[in-house]
């Protein structure tokens, strides 16, 4: 019985929701494998020490997400990126069009309707949204926004 981890980073959790669209196929997969961590689906606070298959959704937008991806890679035999955000940066990657933290300034201080906007006082975001493969070795990728349900089922 393989241990499966599903982690969400900088994304919208849409890929994890797409996994639920497997319906009966998901029940079959879960009857043959153990879901040990799924950030959107189950209340697990710690990444298990040993994982057979790790599925990562979302890109890397913070030092915390970078650290999480590195820990998942260390503890997993196989890492799969799920969705365009994890594979390529996706929609969050559009932030890369703003240079040197310009996105935070625009959102917190310059947009119409912002009153006395203040920038966060500590670093919450990196200056670059990275695909997971830029930070850790990825064994397989399932692109798409969201990925095709049949592709997810095939890989699992």
Coordinates of N, CA and C in Angstrom, one line a residue:
X1 N 0.8 -1.2 0.0 CA 0.0 0.0 0.0 C 0.9 1.2 0.0
X2 N 0.8 2.0 -1.1 CA 1.6 3.2 -1.2 C 1.1 4.4 -0.3
X3 N 2.0 5.1 0.2 CA 1.6 6.3 1.0 C 1.7 7.5 0.1
X4 N 0.5 8.2 0.0 CA 0.4 9.4 -0.9 C 0.2 10.7 -0.1
X5 N 0.9 11.7 -0.6 CA 0.9 13.0 0.0 C 0.4 14.0 -1.1
X6 N -0.5 14.9 -0.8 CA -0.9 15.9 -1.7 C -0.8 17.3 -1.0
X7 N 0.1 18.1 -1.5 CA 0.4 19.4 -0.9 C 0.1 20.5 -1.8
X8 N -0.5 21.6 -1.2 CA -0.8 22.8 -2.0 C 0.1 23.9 -1.6
X9 N 0.7 24.6 -2.6 CA 1.6 25.7 -2.4 C 0.9 26.9 -2.9
X10 N 1.6 27.8 -3.7 CA 1.0 29.0 -4.2 C 0.1 28.7 -5.4
X11 N -1.1 28.5 -5.1 CA -2.1 28.1 -6.2 C -3.5 28.4 -5.6
X12 N -4.5 27.8 -6.2 CA -5.9 28.1 -5.8 C -6.6 26.8 -5.3
X13 N -5.8 25.7 -5.1 CA -6.4 24.4 -4.7 C -7.3 23.8 -5.8
X14 N -7.4 24.4 -6.9 CA -8.2 23.8 -8.0 C -7.8 22.5 -8.4
X15 N -6.5 22.2 -8.4 CA -6.0 20.9 -8.8 C -6.4 19.8 -7.8
X16 N -6.4 20.2 -6.6 CA -6.8 19.2 -5.5 C -8.3 18.9 -5.7
X17 N -9.1 20.0 -6.0 CA -10.5 19.8 -6.2 C -10.7 18.9 -7.5
X18 N -9.9 19.1 -8.5 CA -10.0 18.3 -9.7 C -9.7 16.8 -9.4
X19 N -8.9 16.6 -8.4 CA -8.6 15.2 -8.0 C -9.9 14.6 -7.4
X20 N -10.7 15.4 -6.7 CA -12.0 14.9 -6.2 C -12.9 14.5 -7.3
X21 N -12.8 15.1 -8.5 CA -13.6 14.8 -9.6 C -13.4 13.4 -10.2
X22 N -12.4 12.7 -9.6 CA -12.2 11.3 -10.1 C -13.3 10.4 -9.7
X23 N -14.1 10.8 -8.7 CA -15.3 10.1 -8.2 C -14.9 8.7 -7.8
X24 N -15.6 7.7 -8.5 CA -15.4 6.3 -8.1 C -13.9 5.8 -8.3
X25 N -13.2 6.4 -9.3 CA -11.8 6.1 -9.5 C -11.0 6.5 -8.3
X26 N -11.3 7.6 -7.6 CA -10.6 8.0 -6.4 C -10.9 7.0 -5.3
X27 N -12.1 6.5 -5.2 CA -12.4 5.5 -4.1 C -11.5 4.3 -4.4
X28 N -11.4 3.9 -5.6 CA -10.5 2.7 -5.9 C -9.1 3.0 -5.6
X29 N -8.6 4.1 -6.0 CA -7.2 4.5 -5.7 C -7.0 4.5 -4.2
X30 N -7.9 5.1 -3.4 CA -7.7 5.2 -1.9 C -7.9 3.8 -1.3
X31 N -8.6 2.9 -1.9 CA -8.7 1.6 -1.3 C -7.4 0.8 -1.4
X32 N -6.6 1.2 -2.4 CA -5.3 0.5 -2.7 C -4.1 1.2 -2.1
X33 N -4.3 2.5 -1.7 CA -3.2 3.3 -1.2 C -3.7 4.1 0.1
X34 N -2.7 4.7 0.8 CA -3.0 5.4 2.0 C -2.7 6.9 1.7
X35 N -3.7 7.7 1.9 CA -3.6 9.2 1.8 C -3.1 9.6 3.2
X36 N -1.8 10.0 3.3 CA -1.2 10.3 4.6 C -1.2 11.9 4.8
X37 N -1.3 12.7 3.8 CA -1.3 14.1 3.9 C -2.0 14.7 2.7
X38 N -2.9 15.6 3.0 CA -3.6 16.3 1.9 C -4.0 17.7 2.5
X39 N -3.3 18.7 2.1 CA -3.5 20.0 2.8 C -4.9 20.5 2.7
X40 N -5.6 20.2 1.7 CA -7.0 20.7 1.5 C -8.0 19.7 2.0
X41 N -7.7 18.4 2.0 CA -8.7 17.4 2.3 C -8.7 16.8 3.7
X42 N -7.5 16.7 4.3 CA -7.5 16.1 5.7 C -6.7 17.0 6.6
X43 N -7.0 16.9 7.9 CA -6.3 17.7 8.9 C -5.0 17.1 9.4
X44 N -4.0 17.2 8.6 CA -2.7 16.7 9.0 C -1.7 17.9 9.1
X45 N -1.0 18.1 10.2 CA -0.2 19.2 10.4 C 1.3 19.0 10.0
X46 N 1.7 17.8 10.0 CA 3.1 17.5 9.7 C 3.2 16.6 8.5
X47 N 4.3 16.9 7.7 CA 4.6 16.0 6.6 C 5.2 14.7 7.1
X48 N 4.6 13.6 6.7 CA 5.2 12.3 7.2 C 6.6 12.1 6.8
X49 N 7.3 11.3 7.6 CA 8.7 11.0 7.4 C 9.0 10.3 6.1
X50 N 8.1 9.4 5.7 CA 8.4 8.6 4.5 C 7.1 8.6 3.7
X51 N 7.2 9.0 2.4 CA 6.1 9.0 1.5 C 6.5 8.4 0.2
X52 N 5.6 7.6 -0.4 CA 5.9 6.9 -1.7 C 5.7 7.9 -2.8
X53 N 4.6 8.6 -2.9 CA 4.2 9.5 -3.9 C 3.8 10.8 -3.4
X54 N 4.5 11.9 -3.7 CA 4.1 13.2 -3.3 C 3.6 14.0 -4.5
X55 N 2.4 14.5 -4.4 CA 1.8 15.3 -5.5 C 1.8 16.8 -5.0
X56 N 2.4 17.7 -5.7 CA 2.5 19.1 -5.3 C 1.8 19.9 -6.3
X57 N 0.8 20.7 -5.7 CA 0.0 21.7 -6.5 C 0.5 23.1 -6.1
X58 N 0.6 24.0 -7.1 CA 1.0 25.4 -6.8 C 2.5 25.6 -7.0
X59 N 2.8 26.8 -7.3 CA 4.2 27.2 -7.4 C 4.8 27.6 -6.1
X60 N 6.0 28.2 -6.1 CA 6.7 28.6 -4.9 C 6.8 30.1 -4.9
X61 N 6.1 30.7 -3.9 CA 6.1 32.1 -3.8 C 6.6 32.7 -2.5
X62 N 7.0 31.8 -1.6 CA 7.6 32.2 -0.3 C 8.7 31.3 0.2
X63 N 9.5 31.8 1.1 CA 10.5 30.9 1.7 C 9.9 29.7 2.3
X64 N 8.8 29.9 3.0 CA 8.1 28.7 3.6 C 7.7 27.7 2.6
X65 N 7.2 28.1 1.4 CA 6.8 27.1 0.4 C 8.1 26.4 -0.2
X66 N 9.1 27.2 -0.3 CA 10.4 26.6 -0.8 C 10.9 25.5 0.2
X67 N 10.8 25.8 1.5 CA 11.2 24.9 2.5 C 10.3 23.7 2.5
X68 N 9.0 23.9 2.3 CA 8.1 22.8 2.3 C 8.4 21.8 1.1
X69 N 8.6 22.4 -0.1 CA 8.9 21.6 -1.2 C 10.2 20.8 -1.0
X70 N 11.2 21.4 -0.4 CA 12.5 20.7 -0.2 C 12.2 19.6 0.8
X71 N 11.4 19.8 1.9 CA 11.2 18.7 2.8 C 10.4 17.6 2.2
X72 N 9.4 17.9 1.4 CA 8.6 16.9 0.7 C 9.5 16.1 -0.2
X73 N 10.4 16.7 -1.0 CA 11.4 16.0 -1.8 C 12.2 15.0 -1.0
X74 N 12.8 15.5 0.1 CA 13.6 14.6 0.9 C 12.9 13.4 1.4
X75 N 11.6 13.5 1.7 CA 10.9 12.4 2.3 C 10.1 11.6 1.3
X76 N 10.2 11.9 0.1 CA 9.4 11.2 -0.9 C 10.2 10.4 -2.0
X77 N 9.7 9.3 -2.3 CA 10.4 8.5 -3.4 C 10.1 9.1 -4.7
X78 N 8.9 9.6 -5.0 CA 8.5 10.1 -6.2 C 7.7 11.4 -6.0
X79 N 8.1 12.5 -6.8 CA 7.4 13.8 -6.7 C 6.8 14.1 -8.0
X80 N 5.5 14.4 -8.0 CA 4.7 14.7 -9.2 C 4.2 16.2 -9.0
X81 N 4.4 17.0 -10.0 CA 3.8 18.3 -10.0 C 2.4 18.2 -10.7
X82 N 1.4 18.9 -10.1 CA 0.1 18.8 -10.6 C -0.4 20.2 -10.9
X83 N -0.7 20.5 -12.2 CA -1.3 21.7 -12.6 C -0.2 22.7 -13.1
X84 N -0.7 23.7 -13.8 CA 0.1 24.7 -14.4 C 0.9 25.5 -13.4
X85 N 0.3 25.8 -12.3 CA 1.1 26.6 -11.3 C 2.3 25.9 -10.8
X86 N 2.2 24.6 -10.5 CA 3.3 23.8 -10.0 C 4.3 23.5 -11.2
X87 N 3.8 23.3 -12.4 CA 4.7 23.0 -13.5 C 5.4 24.2 -14.1
X88 N 4.7 25.3 -14.2 CA 5.2 26.5 -14.9 C 5.1 27.8 -14.2
X89 N 4.5 27.9 -13.1 CA 4.2 29.1 -12.4 C 2.8 29.6 -12.4
X90 N 2.1 29.2 -13.5 CA 0.7 29.5 -13.7 C 0.3 30.9 -13.5
X91 N -1.0 31.1 -13.1 CA -1.5 32.5 -12.8 C -0.7 33.2 -11.7
X92 N -0.3 32.6 -10.6 CA 0.6 33.3 -9.7 C 1.9 33.8 -10.3
X93 N 2.3 33.1 -11.3 CA 3.6 33.5 -12.0 C 3.5 34.8 -12.7
X94 N 2.2 35.3 -12.9 CA 2.1 36.6 -13.6 C 2.7 37.7 -12.7
X95 N 2.8 37.4 -11.4 CA 3.4 38.4 -10.5 C 4.9 38.7 -10.9
X96 N 5.5 37.7 -11.7 CA 6.9 37.9 -12.1 C 7.0 39.1 -13.1
X97 N 5.9 39.6 -13.6 CA 5.9 40.7 -14.5 C 6.2 42.0 -13.8
X98 N 6.0 42.0 -12.5 CA 6.3 43.2 -11.6 C 7.6 43.0 -11.1
X99 N 8.5 44.0 -11.2 CA 9.9 43.9 -10.7 C 10.0 44.2 -9.2
X100 N 10.9 43.5 -8.6 CA 11.4 43.8 -7.2 C 10.3 44.1 -6.2
X101 N 9.3 43.3 -6.1 CA 8.3 43.6 -5.0 C 7.3 44.6 -5.4
X102 N 7.2 45.0 -6.7 CA 6.3 46.0 -7.2 C 4.8 45.6 -7.0
X103 N 4.6 44.3 -7.0 CA 3.2 43.8 -6.9 C 2.6 44.2 -5.5
X104 N 3.4 44.0 -4.4 CA 2.9 44.4 -3.1 C 2.5 45.9 -3.1
X105 N 3.4 46.7 -3.6 CA 3.2 48.1 -3.6 C 1.9 48.5 -4.4
X106 N 1.8 47.8 -5.5 CA 0.6 48.1 -6.3 C -0.7 47.7 -5.6
X107 N -0.7 46.5 -5.0 CA -1.9 46.0 -4.4 C -2.2 46.7 -3.1
X108 N -1.2 46.9 -2.3 CA -1.5 47.5 -0.9 C -1.5 49.0 -0.9
X109 N -1.0 49.7 -1.9 CA -0.9 51.2 -1.8 C -1.4 51.9 -3.0
X110 N -1.4 51.3 -4.2 CA -1.7 52.1 -5.4 C -3.1 51.8 -6.0
X111 N -3.7 50.7 -5.8 CA -4.9 50.4 -6.5 C -6.1 51.3 -6.0
X112 N -6.9 51.6 -7.0 CA -8.1 52.5 -6.7 C -8.9 51.8 -5.5
X113 N -9.3 52.6 -4.6 CA -10.0 52.1 -3.4 C -9.2 51.8 -2.2
X114 N -7.8 51.8 -2.4 CA -6.9 51.6 -1.3 C -6.8 52.9 -0.5
X115 N -7.1 52.8 0.8 CA -7.0 54.0 1.6 C -5.9 53.8 2.6
X116 N -4.9 54.8 2.6 CA -3.8 54.7 3.5 C -3.1 53.3 3.5
X117 N -2.9 52.8 2.3 CA -2.4 51.4 2.2 C -1.0 51.3 2.8
X118 N -0.8 50.3 3.6 CA 0.6 50.0 4.2 C 1.1 48.7 3.6
X119 N 2.3 48.6 3.3 CA 2.9 47.4 2.9 C 3.1 46.5 4.1
X120 N 3.1 45.2 3.9 CA 3.4 44.3 5.0 C 4.8 44.6 5.6
X121 N 4.9 44.5 6.9 CA 6.2 44.9 7.5 C 7.2 43.8 7.6
X122 N 6.9 42.6 7.1 CA 7.9 41.5 7.1 C 7.7 40.8 5.7
X123 N 8.8 40.2 5.3 CA 8.8 39.5 4.0 C 7.8 38.3 4.0
X124 N 6.8 38.4 3.2 CA 5.9 37.3 3.1 C 6.0 36.6 1.7
X125 N 6.5 37.4 0.7 CA 6.6 36.8 -0.6 C 8.0 37.0 -1.1
X126 N 8.4 36.0 -1.9 CA 9.7 36.2 -2.6 C 9.4 37.1 -3.8
X127 N 10.5 37.6 -4.5 CA 10.3 38.5 -5.6 C 10.0 37.7 -6.9
X128 N 10.0 36.4 -6.8 CA 9.8 35.5 -8.0 C 9.0 34.3 -7.7
X129 N 7.9 34.1 -8.5 CA 7.2 32.8 -8.4 C 7.9 31.8 -9.2
X130 N 8.3 30.7 -8.5 CA 9.1 29.6 -9.2 C 8.2 28.4 -9.4
X131 N 8.3 27.7 -10.5 CA 7.8 26.4 -10.7 C 8.5 25.4 -9.7
X132 N 7.8 24.4 -9.2 CA 8.4 23.5 -8.3 C 9.7 22.9 -8.8
X133 N 9.8 22.6 -10.1 CA 11.0 22.0 -10.7 C 12.2 22.9 -10.7
X134 N 12.0 24.2 -10.4 CA 13.2 25.1 -10.3 C 13.8 25.0 -8.9
X135 N 13.2 24.3 -8.0 CA 13.6 24.2 -6.6 C 14.0 22.8 -6.2
X136 N 13.2 21.8 -6.7 CA 13.5 20.4 -6.3 C 13.4 19.6 -7.6
X137 N 13.9 18.4 -7.5 CA 13.8 17.4 -8.6 C 12.4 16.9 -8.7
X138 N 11.8 17.0 -9.9 CA 10.4 16.5 -10.1 C 10.5 15.3 -11.0
X139 N 9.8 14.2 -10.6 CA 9.9 13.0 -11.4 C 8.8 13.0 -12.5
X140 N 7.6 13.5 -12.3 CA 6.6 13.5 -13.3 C 5.8 14.8 -13.2
X141 N 5.2 15.3 -14.3 CA 4.4 16.5 -14.2 C 3.1 16.2 -14.9
X142 N 2.0 16.8 -14.4 CA 0.7 16.7 -15.0 C 0.2 18.2 -15.2
X143 N 0.5 18.8 -16.3 CA 0.1 20.2 -16.5 C -1.4 20.3 -16.8
X144 N -1.8 21.6 -16.8 CA -3.2 21.9 -17.0 C -3.8 22.8 -15.9
X145 N -4.9 23.5 -16.3 CA -5.5 24.4 -15.3 C -7.0 24.3 -15.4
X146 N -7.6 23.3 -14.7 CA -6.9 22.3 -13.9 C -6.5 21.1 -14.9
X147 N -5.7 20.2 -14.4 CA -5.4 19.0 -15.3 C -6.6 18.2 -15.6
X148 N -6.5 17.5 -16.7 CA -7.6 16.6 -17.1 C -7.7 15.5 -16.1
X149 N -8.9 15.2 -15.7 CA -9.2 14.1 -14.7 C -8.6 12.8 -15.1
X150 N -8.7 12.5 -16.4 CA -8.2 11.2 -16.9 C -6.7 11.1 -16.7
X151 N -6.0 12.2 -16.9 CA -4.6 12.3 -16.8 C -4.2 12.0 -15.3
X152 N -4.9 12.6 -14.4 CA -4.6 12.4 -13.0 C -4.8 11.0 -12.6
X153 N -5.9 10.4 -13.1 CA -6.2 9.0 -12.8 C -5.2 8.1 -13.4
X154 N -4.7 8.4 -14.6 CA -3.7 7.5 -15.2 C -2.4 7.5 -14.4
X155 N -2.0 8.7 -14.0 CA -0.7 8.8 -13.2 C -0.8 8.1 -11.9
X156 N -2.0 8.3 -11.2 CA -2.1 7.7 -9.9 C -2.3 6.2 -10.0

